[in-house]
Amino acid sequence: MGTLYEALMLILDVVWFVMIAHIIMSWLINFQVLNLRQPLIWQIWSGLNRLLEPIYGPVRSILPNTGGLDLAPLVVFIGIIILQRALANNAAWFYGF
């Protein structure tokens, strides 16, 4: 069961870092530091969007419309933190103590 705990924590960490990369890249695109006409940038951007849209989509449907401000990543970050803390607090159950 310890392996399950570590696998879940690893998955949450990977999602966390992918979201950070997506957010930083969106800022760089909006401030015109990166250009989506470049093939590599477009591939990375579309890949990150395809990875994260299944997570952001249901959250966006619940949240109210805030215009140009997207709060879905913030809500997902809070959810990841809650899941990590819940797993850490119940780690003894995974290890059989």
PDB file of N, CA and C in Angstrom:
ATOM      1  N   MET A   1       0.816  -1.193   0.000  1.00  0.00           N
ATOM      2  CA  MET A   1       0.000   0.000   0.000  1.00  0.00           C
ATOM      3  C   MET A   1       0.858   1.253   0.000  1.00  0.00           C
ATOM      4  N   GLY A   2       2.086   1.162   0.492  1.00  0.00           N
ATOM      5  CA  GLY A   2       2.977   2.310   0.468  1.00  0.00           C
ATOM      6  C   GLY A   2       3.271   2.770  -0.951  1.00  0.00           C
ATOM      7  N   THR A   3       3.327   1.801  -1.859  1.00  0.00           N
ATOM      8  CA  THR A   3       3.570   2.143  -3.256  1.00  0.00           C
ATOM      9  C   THR A   3       2.403   2.945  -3.823  1.00  0.00           C
ATOM     10  N   LEU A   4       1.186   2.617  -3.430  1.00  0.00           N
ATOM     11  CA  LEU A   4       0.015   3.362  -3.868  1.00  0.00           C
ATOM     12  C   LEU A   4       0.072   4.800  -3.373  1.00  0.00           C
ATOM     13  N   TYR A   5       0.449   4.973  -2.130  1.00  0.00           N
ATOM     14  CA  TYR A   5       0.586   6.319  -1.556  1.00  0.00           C
ATOM     15  C   TYR A   5       1.619   7.121  -2.337  1.00  0.00           C
ATOM     16  N   GLU A   6       2.768   6.539  -2.575  1.00  0.00           N
ATOM     17  CA  GLU A   6       3.826   7.244  -3.286  1.00  0.00           C
ATOM     18  C   GLU A   6       3.438   7.527  -4.734  1.00  0.00           C
ATOM     19  N   ALA A   7       2.727   6.616  -5.376  1.00  0.00           N
ATOM     20  CA  ALA A   7       2.278   6.835  -6.748  1.00  0.00           C
ATOM     21  C   ALA A   7       1.273   7.978  -6.816  1.00  0.00           C
ATOM     22  N   LEU A   8       0.341   8.028  -5.872  1.00  0.00           N
ATOM     23  CA  LEU A   8      -0.630   9.121  -5.844  1.00  0.00           C
ATOM     24  C   LEU A   8       0.043  10.469  -5.609  1.00  0.00           C
ATOM     25  N   MET A   9       1.004  10.494  -4.701  1.00  0.00           N
ATOM     26  CA  MET A   9       1.722  11.742  -4.447  1.00  0.00           C
ATOM     27  C   MET A   9       2.538  12.165  -5.670  1.00  0.00           C
ATOM     28  N   LEU A  10       3.127  11.205  -6.372  1.00  0.00           N
ATOM     29  CA  LEU A  10       3.894  11.512  -7.572  1.00  0.00           C
ATOM     30  C   LEU A  10       2.992  12.071  -8.671  1.00  0.00           C
ATOM     31  N   ILE A  11       1.825  11.481  -8.856  1.00  0.00           N
ATOM     32  CA  ILE A  11       0.879  11.964  -9.860  1.00  0.00           C
ATOM     33  C   ILE A  11       0.450  13.389  -9.537  1.00  0.00           C
ATOM     34  N   LEU A  12       0.152  13.669  -8.282  1.00  0.00           N
ATOM     35  CA  LEU A  12      -0.242  15.022  -7.892  1.00  0.00           C
ATOM     36  C   LEU A  12       0.903  16.015  -8.103  1.00  0.00           C
ATOM     37  N   ASP A  13       2.138  15.595  -7.830  1.00  0.00           N
ATOM     38  CA  ASP A  13       3.288  16.468  -8.066  1.00  0.00           C
ATOM     39  C   ASP A  13       3.483  16.758  -9.550  1.00  0.00           C
ATOM     40  N   VAL A  14       3.307  15.754 -10.396  1.00  0.00           N
ATOM     41  CA  VAL A  14       3.461  15.943 -11.839  1.00  0.00           C
ATOM     42  C   VAL A  14       2.388  16.892 -12.366  1.00  0.00           C
ATOM     43  N   VAL A  15       1.145  16.712 -11.926  1.00  0.00           N
ATOM     44  CA  VAL A  15       0.063  17.613 -12.343  1.00  0.00           C
ATOM     45  C   VAL A  15       0.376  19.033 -11.892  1.00  0.00           C
ATOM     46  N   TRP A  16       0.899  19.167 -10.681  1.00  0.00           N
ATOM     47  CA  TRP A  16       1.270  20.481 -10.147  1.00  0.00           C
ATOM     48  C   TRP A  16       2.279  21.178 -11.069  1.00  0.00           C
ATOM     49  N   PHE A  17       3.346  20.472 -11.459  1.00  0.00           N
ATOM     50  CA  PHE A  17       4.379  21.071 -12.292  1.00  0.00           C
ATOM     51  C   PHE A  17       3.903  21.336 -13.718  1.00  0.00           C
ATOM     52  N   VAL A  18       3.048  20.483 -14.253  1.00  0.00           N
ATOM     53  CA  VAL A  18       2.485  20.736 -15.581  1.00  0.00           C
ATOM     54  C   VAL A  18       1.616  21.988 -15.551  1.00  0.00           C
ATOM     55  N   MET A  19       0.852  22.153 -14.470  1.00  0.00           N
ATOM     56  CA  MET A  19       0.032  23.356 -14.347  1.00  0.00           C
ATOM     57  C   MET A  19       0.896  24.611 -14.224  1.00  0.00           C
ATOM     58  N   ILE A  20       1.975  24.540 -13.475  1.00  0.00           N
ATOM     59  CA  ILE A  20       2.886  25.680 -13.351  1.00  0.00           C
ATOM     60  C   ILE A  20       3.459  26.042 -14.723  1.00  0.00           C
ATOM     61  N   ALA A  21       3.883  25.046 -15.491  1.00  0.00           N
ATOM     62  CA  ALA A  21       4.420  25.298 -16.834  1.00  0.00           C
ATOM     63  C   ALA A  21       3.361  25.933 -17.725  1.00  0.00           C
ATOM     64  N   HIS A  22       2.124  25.466 -17.631  1.00  0.00           N
ATOM     65  CA  HIS A  22       1.035  26.008 -18.440  1.00  0.00           C
ATOM     66  C   HIS A  22       0.753  27.461 -18.077  1.00  0.00           C
ATOM     67  N   ILE A  23       0.744  27.762 -16.803  1.00  0.00           N
ATOM     68  CA  ILE A  23       0.456  29.133 -16.358  1.00  0.00           C
ATOM     69  C   ILE A  23       1.573  30.082 -16.784  1.00  0.00           C
ATOM     70  N   ILE A  24       2.827  29.679 -16.583  1.00  0.00           N
ATOM     71  CA  ILE A  24       3.945  30.535 -16.984  1.00  0.00           C
ATOM     72  C   ILE A  24       3.951  30.742 -18.499  1.00  0.00           C
ATOM     73  N   MET A  25       3.661  29.675 -19.231  1.00  0.00           N
ATOM     74  CA  MET A  25       3.639  29.808 -20.687  1.00  0.00           C
ATOM     75  C   MET A  25       2.497  30.718 -21.134  1.00  0.00           C
ATOM     76  N   SER A  26       1.352  30.654 -20.469  1.00  0.00           N
ATOM     77  CA  SER A  26       0.237  31.540 -20.836  1.00  0.00           C
ATOM     78  C   SER A  26       0.594  33.000 -20.579  1.00  0.00           C
ATOM     79  N   TRP A  27       1.315  33.272 -19.494  1.00  0.00           N
ATOM     80  CA  TRP A  27       1.768  34.647 -19.239  1.00  0.00           C
ATOM     81  C   TRP A  27       2.728  35.108 -20.323  1.00  0.00           C
ATOM     82  N   LEU A  28       3.674  34.245 -20.684  1.00  0.00           N
ATOM     83  CA  LEU A  28       4.652  34.615 -21.707  1.00  0.00           C
ATOM     84  C   LEU A  28       3.992  34.841 -23.064  1.00  0.00           C
ATOM     85  N   ILE A  29       2.956  34.083 -23.365  1.00  0.00           N
ATOM     86  CA  ILE A  29       2.223  34.279 -24.615  1.00  0.00           C
ATOM     87  C   ILE A  29       1.429  35.581 -24.562  1.00  0.00           C
ATOM     88  N   ASN A  30       0.766  35.848 -23.439  1.00  0.00           N
ATOM     89  CA  ASN A  30      -0.033  37.070 -23.328  1.00  0.00           C
ATOM     90  C   ASN A  30       0.818  38.334 -23.343  1.00  0.00           C
ATOM     91  N   PHE A  31       2.033  38.278 -22.807  1.00  0.00           N
ATOM     92  CA  PHE A  31       2.934  39.427 -22.836  1.00  0.00           C
ATOM     93  C   PHE A  31       3.810  39.438 -24.091  1.00  0.00           C
ATOM     94  N   GLN A  32       3.497  38.589 -25.052  1.00  0.00           N
ATOM     95  CA  GLN A  32       4.133  38.489 -26.359  1.00  0.00           C
ATOM     96  C   GLN A  32       5.643  38.225 -26.274  1.00  0.00           C
ATOM     97  N   VAL A  33       6.034  37.473 -25.274  1.00  0.00           N
ATOM     98  CA  VAL A  33       7.414  37.007 -25.200  1.00  0.00           C
ATOM     99  C   VAL A  33       7.555  35.766 -26.074  1.00  0.00           C
ATOM    100  N   LEU A  34       6.534  34.912 -26.052  1.00  0.00           N
ATOM    101  CA  LEU A  34       6.480  33.731 -26.916  1.00  0.00           C
ATOM    102  C   LEU A  34       5.456  33.960 -28.009  1.00  0.00           C
ATOM    103  N   ASN A  35       5.707  33.390 -29.174  1.00  0.00           N
ATOM    104  CA  ASN A  35       4.826  33.554 -30.315  1.00  0.00           C
ATOM    105  C   ASN A  35       4.256  32.185 -30.694  1.00  0.00           C
ATOM    106  N   LEU A  36       2.942  32.089 -30.777  1.00  0.00           N
ATOM    107  CA  LEU A  36       2.302  30.813 -31.108  1.00  0.00           C
ATOM    108  C   LEU A  36       2.483  30.427 -32.577  1.00  0.00           C
ATOM    109  N   ARG A  37       3.038  31.321 -33.392  1.00  0.00           N
ATOM    110  CA  ARG A  37       3.301  30.975 -34.788  1.00  0.00           C
ATOM    111  C   ARG A  37       4.536  30.091 -34.931  1.00  0.00           C
ATOM    112  N   GLN A  38       5.338  30.011 -33.890  1.00  0.00           N
ATOM    113  CA  GLN A  38       6.493  29.119 -33.921  1.00  0.00           C
ATOM    114  C   GLN A  38       6.013  27.685 -33.680  1.00  0.00           C
ATOM    115  N   PRO A  39       6.416  26.747 -34.523  1.00  0.00           N
ATOM    116  CA  PRO A  39       5.888  25.376 -34.433  1.00  0.00           C
ATOM    117  C   PRO A  39       6.128  24.703 -33.081  1.00  0.00           C
ATOM    118  N   LEU A  40       7.311  24.849 -32.506  1.00  0.00           N
ATOM    119  CA  LEU A  40       7.599  24.206 -31.230  1.00  0.00           C
ATOM    120  C   LEU A  40       6.734  24.780 -30.106  1.00  0.00           C
ATOM    121  N   ILE A  41       6.615  26.098 -30.082  1.00  0.00           N
ATOM    122  CA  ILE A  41       5.793  26.749 -29.055  1.00  0.00           C
ATOM    123  C   ILE A  41       4.344  26.307 -29.204  1.00  0.00           C
ATOM    124  N   TRP A  42       3.847  26.241 -30.435  1.00  0.00           N
ATOM    125  CA  TRP A  42       2.469  25.817 -30.673  1.00  0.00           C
ATOM    126  C   TRP A  42       2.246  24.375 -30.216  1.00  0.00           C
ATOM    127  N   GLN A  43       3.195  23.492 -30.487  1.00  0.00           N
ATOM    128  CA  GLN A  43       3.053  22.101 -30.083  1.00  0.00           C
ATOM    129  C   GLN A  43       3.043  21.959 -28.569  1.00  0.00           C
ATOM    130  N   ILE A  44       3.935  22.669 -27.895  1.00  0.00           N
ATOM    131  CA  ILE A  44       3.958  22.602 -26.432  1.00  0.00           C
ATOM    132  C   ILE A  44       2.674  23.162 -25.861  1.00  0.00           C
ATOM    133  N   TRP A  45       2.233  24.301 -26.381  1.00  0.00           N
ATOM    134  CA  TRP A  45       1.019  24.950 -25.889  1.00  0.00           C
ATOM    135  C   TRP A  45      -0.214  24.075 -26.100  1.00  0.00           C
ATOM    136  N   SER A  46      -0.370  23.518 -27.286  1.00  0.00           N
ATOM    137  CA  SER A  46      -1.542  22.680 -27.550  1.00  0.00           C
ATOM    138  C   SER A  46      -1.478  21.381 -26.748  1.00  0.00           C
ATOM    139  N   GLY A  47      -0.269  20.847 -26.551  1.00  0.00           N
ATOM    140  CA  GLY A  47      -0.139  19.649 -25.719  1.00  0.00           C
ATOM    141  C   GLY A  47      -0.525  19.902 -24.272  1.00  0.00           C
ATOM    142  N   LEU A  48      -0.064  21.024 -23.718  1.00  0.00           N
ATOM    143  CA  LEU A  48      -0.440  21.366 -22.347  1.00  0.00           C
ATOM    144  C   LEU A  48      -1.943  21.610 -22.235  1.00  0.00           C
ATOM    145  N   ASN A  49      -2.519  22.275 -23.234  1.00  0.00           N
ATOM    146  CA  ASN A  49      -3.967  22.498 -23.210  1.00  0.00           C
ATOM    147  C   ASN A  49      -4.741  21.184 -23.261  1.00  0.00           C
ATOM    148  N   ARG A  50      -4.281  20.254 -24.094  1.00  0.00           N
ATOM    149  CA  ARG A  50      -4.973  18.957 -24.177  1.00  0.00           C
ATOM    150  C   ARG A  50      -4.829  18.148 -22.900  1.00  0.00           C
ATOM    151  N   LEU A  51      -3.710  18.306 -22.206  1.00  0.00           N
ATOM    152  CA  LEU A  51      -3.526  17.606 -20.931  1.00  0.00           C
ATOM    153  C   LEU A  51      -4.398  18.190 -19.817  1.00  0.00           C
ATOM    154  N   LEU A  52      -4.515  19.500 -19.784  1.00  0.00           N
ATOM    155  CA  LEU A  52      -5.156  20.148 -18.646  1.00  0.00           C
ATOM    156  C   LEU A  52      -6.631  20.483 -18.851  1.00  0.00           C
ATOM    157  N   GLU A  53      -7.101  20.495 -20.078  1.00  0.00           N
ATOM    158  CA  GLU A  53      -8.510  20.832 -20.302  1.00  0.00           C
ATOM    159  C   GLU A  53      -9.476  19.842 -19.650  1.00  0.00           C
ATOM    160  N   PRO A  54      -9.194  18.531 -19.607  1.00  0.00           N
ATOM    161  CA  PRO A  54     -10.107  17.636 -18.880  1.00  0.00           C
ATOM    162  C   PRO A  54     -10.184  17.944 -17.386  1.00  0.00           C
ATOM    163  N   ILE A  55      -9.155  18.579 -16.840  1.00  0.00           N
ATOM    164  CA  ILE A  55      -9.185  18.955 -15.423  1.00  0.00           C
ATOM    165  C   ILE A  55      -9.880  20.304 -15.260  1.00  0.00           C
ATOM    166  N   TYR A  56      -9.540  21.262 -16.136  1.00  0.00           N
ATOM    167  CA  TYR A  56     -10.089  22.617 -16.016  1.00  0.00           C
ATOM    168  C   TYR A  56     -11.554  22.700 -16.453  1.00  0.00           C
ATOM    169  N   GLY A  57     -11.944  21.912 -17.429  1.00  0.00           N
ATOM    170  CA  GLY A  57     -13.299  22.009 -17.996  1.00  0.00           C
ATOM    171  C   GLY A  57     -14.418  21.884 -16.975  1.00  0.00           C
ATOM    172  N   PRO A  58     -14.446  20.813 -16.180  1.00  0.00           N
ATOM    173  CA  PRO A  58     -15.517  20.694 -15.185  1.00  0.00           C
ATOM    174  C   PRO A  58     -15.488  21.793 -14.132  1.00  0.00           C
ATOM    175  N   VAL A  59     -14.293  22.267 -13.790  1.00  0.00           N
ATOM    176  CA  VAL A  59     -14.182  23.344 -12.803  1.00  0.00           C
ATOM    177  C   VAL A  59     -14.725  24.638 -13.394  1.00  0.00           C
ATOM    178  N   ARG A  60     -14.424  24.898 -14.665  1.00  0.00           N
ATOM    179  CA  ARG A  60     -14.932  26.114 -15.324  1.00  0.00           C
ATOM    180  C   ARG A  60     -16.449  26.104 -15.425  1.00  0.00           C
ATOM    181  N   SER A  61     -17.039  24.932 -15.596  1.00  0.00           N
ATOM    182  CA  SER A  61     -18.499  24.877 -15.707  1.00  0.00           C
ATOM    183  C   SER A  61     -19.184  25.180 -14.379  1.00  0.00           C
ATOM    184  N   ILE A  62     -18.489  24.962 -13.268  1.00  0.00           N
ATOM    185  CA  ILE A  62     -19.058  25.242 -11.949  1.00  0.00           C
ATOM    186  C   ILE A  62     -18.863  26.705 -11.554  1.00  0.00           C
ATOM    187  N   LEU A  63     -17.710  27.270 -11.908  1.00  0.00           N
ATOM    188  CA  LEU A  63     -17.384  28.637 -11.510  1.00  0.00           C
ATOM    189  C   LEU A  63     -18.227  29.652 -12.279  1.00  0.00           C
ATOM    190  N   PRO A  64     -18.523  30.796 -11.658  1.00  0.00           N
ATOM    191  CA  PRO A  64     -19.245  31.845 -12.380  1.00  0.00           C
ATOM    192  C   PRO A  64     -18.344  32.496 -13.427  1.00  0.00           C
ATOM    193  N   ASN A  65     -18.960  33.117 -14.417  1.00  0.00           N
ATOM    194  CA  ASN A  65     -18.211  33.792 -15.472  1.00  0.00           C
ATOM    195  C   ASN A  65     -17.569  35.055 -14.907  1.00  0.00           C
ATOM    196  N   THR A  66     -16.252  35.140 -14.999  1.00  0.00           N
ATOM    197  CA  THR A  66     -15.524  36.298 -14.476  1.00  0.00           C
ATOM    198  C   THR A  66     -14.852  37.089 -15.596  1.00  0.00           C
ATOM    199  N   GLY A  67     -15.350  36.973 -16.797  1.00  0.00           N
ATOM    200  CA  GLY A  67     -14.773  37.697 -17.919  1.00  0.00           C
ATOM    201  C   GLY A  67     -13.463  37.083 -18.358  1.00  0.00           C
ATOM    202  N   GLY A  68     -12.411  37.895 -18.396  1.00  0.00           N
ATOM    203  CA  GLY A  68     -11.111  37.430 -18.863  1.00  0.00           C
ATOM    204  C   GLY A  68     -10.284  36.745 -17.792  1.00  0.00           C
ATOM    205  N   LEU A  69     -10.782  36.681 -16.576  1.00  0.00           N
ATOM    206  CA  LEU A  69     -10.030  36.073 -15.475  1.00  0.00           C
ATOM    207  C   LEU A  69     -10.441  34.619 -15.320  1.00  0.00           C
ATOM    208  N   ASP A  70      -9.487  33.714 -15.479  1.00  0.00           N
ATOM    209  CA  ASP A  70      -9.748  32.283 -15.364  1.00  0.00           C
ATOM    210  C   ASP A  70      -9.316  31.805 -13.980  1.00  0.00           C
ATOM    211  N   LEU A  71     -10.273  31.430 -13.161  1.00  0.00           N
ATOM    212  CA  LEU A  71      -9.987  30.985 -11.800  1.00  0.00           C
ATOM    213  C   LEU A  71      -9.863  29.471 -11.679  1.00  0.00           C
ATOM    214  N   ALA A  72     -10.053  28.744 -12.771  1.00  0.00           N
ATOM    215  CA  ALA A  72      -9.986  27.287 -12.728  1.00  0.00           C
ATOM    216  C   ALA A  72      -8.629  26.773 -12.248  1.00  0.00           C
ATOM    217  N   PRO A  73      -7.491  27.322 -12.717  1.00  0.00           N
ATOM    218  CA  PRO A  73      -6.212  26.819 -12.196  1.00  0.00           C
ATOM    219  C   PRO A  73      -6.060  27.023 -10.691  1.00  0.00           C
ATOM    220  N   LEU A  74      -6.548  28.139 -10.185  1.00  0.00           N
ATOM    221  CA  LEU A  74      -6.469  28.394  -8.743  1.00  0.00           C
ATOM    222  C   LEU A  74      -7.274  27.362  -7.963  1.00  0.00           C
ATOM    223  N   VAL A  75      -8.463  27.055  -8.427  1.00  0.00           N
ATOM    224  CA  VAL A  75      -9.308  26.067  -7.749  1.00  0.00           C
ATOM    225  C   VAL A  75      -8.668  24.685  -7.812  1.00  0.00           C
ATOM    226  N   VAL A  76      -8.075  24.343  -8.957  1.00  0.00           N
ATOM    227  CA  VAL A  76      -7.422  23.040  -9.095  1.00  0.00           C
ATOM    228  C   VAL A  76      -6.182  22.975  -8.203  1.00  0.00           C
ATOM    229  N   PHE A  77      -5.418  24.086  -8.109  1.00  0.00           N
ATOM    230  CA  PHE A  77      -4.270  24.132  -7.193  1.00  0.00           C
ATOM    231  C   PHE A  77      -4.710  23.873  -5.756  1.00  0.00           C
ATOM    232  N   ILE A  78      -5.767  24.525  -5.340  1.00  0.00           N
ATOM    233  CA  ILE A  78      -6.273  24.322  -3.980  1.00  0.00           C
ATOM    234  C   ILE A  78      -6.704  22.874  -3.786  1.00  0.00           C
ATOM    235  N   GLY A  79      -7.352  22.297  -4.797  1.00  0.00           N
ATOM    236  CA  GLY A  79      -7.752  20.891  -4.720  1.00  0.00           C
ATOM    237  C   GLY A  79      -6.563  19.958  -4.605  1.00  0.00           C
ATOM    238  N   ILE A  80      -5.499  20.238  -5.359  1.00  0.00           N
ATOM    239  CA  ILE A  80      -4.300  19.402  -5.280  1.00  0.00           C
ATOM    240  C   ILE A  80      -3.665  19.506  -3.899  1.00  0.00           C
ATOM    241  N   ILE A  81      -3.598  20.711  -3.360  1.00  0.00           N
ATOM    242  CA  ILE A  81      -3.030  20.892  -2.019  1.00  0.00           C
ATOM    243  C   ILE A  81      -3.847  20.134  -0.983  1.00  0.00           C
ATOM    244  N   ILE A  82      -5.153  20.206  -1.082  1.00  0.00           N
ATOM    245  CA  ILE A  82      -6.027  19.489  -0.138  1.00  0.00           C
ATOM    246  C   ILE A  82      -5.805  17.989  -0.262  1.00  0.00           C
ATOM    247  N   LEU A  83      -5.733  17.473  -1.483  1.00  0.00           N
ATOM    248  CA  LEU A  83      -5.503  16.032  -1.674  1.00  0.00           C
ATOM    249  C   LEU A  83      -4.143  15.596  -1.135  1.00  0.00           C
ATOM    250  N   GLN A  84      -3.110  16.400  -1.377  1.00  0.00           N
ATOM    251  CA  GLN A  84      -1.791  16.049  -0.861  1.00  0.00           C
ATOM    252  C   GLN A  84      -1.766  16.040   0.661  1.00  0.00           C
ATOM    253  N   ARG A  85      -2.403  17.015   1.272  1.00  0.00           N
ATOM    254  CA  ARG A  85      -2.429  17.056   2.733  1.00  0.00           C
ATOM    255  C   ARG A  85      -3.260  15.908   3.299  1.00  0.00           C
ATOM    256  N   ALA A  86      -4.369  15.581   2.634  1.00  0.00           N
ATOM    257  CA  ALA A  86      -5.189  14.462   3.096  1.00  0.00           C
ATOM    258  C   ALA A  86      -4.419  13.150   2.990  1.00  0.00           C
ATOM    259  N   LEU A  87      -3.687  12.979   1.894  1.00  0.00           N
ATOM    260  CA  LEU A  87      -2.880  11.765   1.745  1.00  0.00           C
ATOM    261  C   LEU A  87      -1.763  11.728   2.787  1.00  0.00           C
ATOM    262  N   ALA A  88      -1.108  12.856   3.016  1.00  0.00           N
ATOM    263  CA  ALA A  88      -0.020  12.888   3.993  1.00  0.00           C
ATOM    264  C   ALA A  88      -0.531  12.617   5.409  1.00  0.00           C
ATOM    265  N   ASN A  89      -1.702  13.130   5.740  1.00  0.00           N
ATOM    266  CA  ASN A  89      -2.263  12.904   7.069  1.00  0.00           C
ATOM    267  C   ASN A  89      -2.716  11.465   7.269  1.00  0.00           C
ATOM    268  N   ASN A  90      -3.017  10.776   6.190  1.00  0.00           N
ATOM    269  CA  ASN A  90      -3.466   9.385   6.276  1.00  0.00           C
ATOM    270  C   ASN A  90      -2.413   8.417   5.762  1.00  0.00           C
ATOM    271  N   ALA A  91      -1.150   8.828   5.744  1.00  0.00           N
ATOM    272  CA  ALA A  91      -0.077   7.974   5.236  1.00  0.00           C
ATOM    273  C   ALA A  91       0.079   6.708   6.068  1.00  0.00           C
ATOM    274  N   ALA A  92      -0.207   6.785   7.343  1.00  0.00           N
ATOM    275  CA  ALA A  92      -0.075   5.603   8.209  1.00  0.00           C
ATOM    276  C   ALA A  92      -1.009   4.495   7.750  1.00  0.00           C
ATOM    277  N   TRP A  93      -2.184   4.849   7.238  1.00  0.00           N
ATOM    278  CA  TRP A  93      -3.119   3.838   6.760  1.00  0.00           C
ATOM    279  C   TRP A  93      -2.527   3.094   5.570  1.00  0.00           C
ATOM    280  N   PHE A  94      -1.817   3.819   4.696  1.00  0.00           N
ATOM    281  CA  PHE A  94      -1.211   3.192   3.518  1.00  0.00           C
ATOM    282  C   PHE A  94      -0.088   2.235   3.928  1.00  0.00           C
ATOM    283  N   TYR A  95       0.636   2.575   4.987  1.00  0.00           N
ATOM    284  CA  TYR A  95       1.750   1.745   5.416  1.00  0.00           C
ATOM    285  C   TYR A  95       1.356   0.695   6.440  1.00  0.00           C
ATOM    286  N   GLY A  96       0.088   0.662   6.840  1.00  0.00           N
ATOM    287  CA  GLY A  96      -0.406  -0.390   7.715  1.00  0.00           C
ATOM    288  C   GLY A  96      -0.144  -0.183   9.184  1.00  0.00           C
ATOM    289  N   PHE A  97       0.007   1.067   9.611  1.00  0.00           N
ATOM    290  CA  PHE A  97       0.218   1.332  11.036  1.00  0.00           C
ATOM    291  C   PHE A  97      -1.079   1.593  11.738  1.00  0.00           C
TER     292      PHE A  97
END
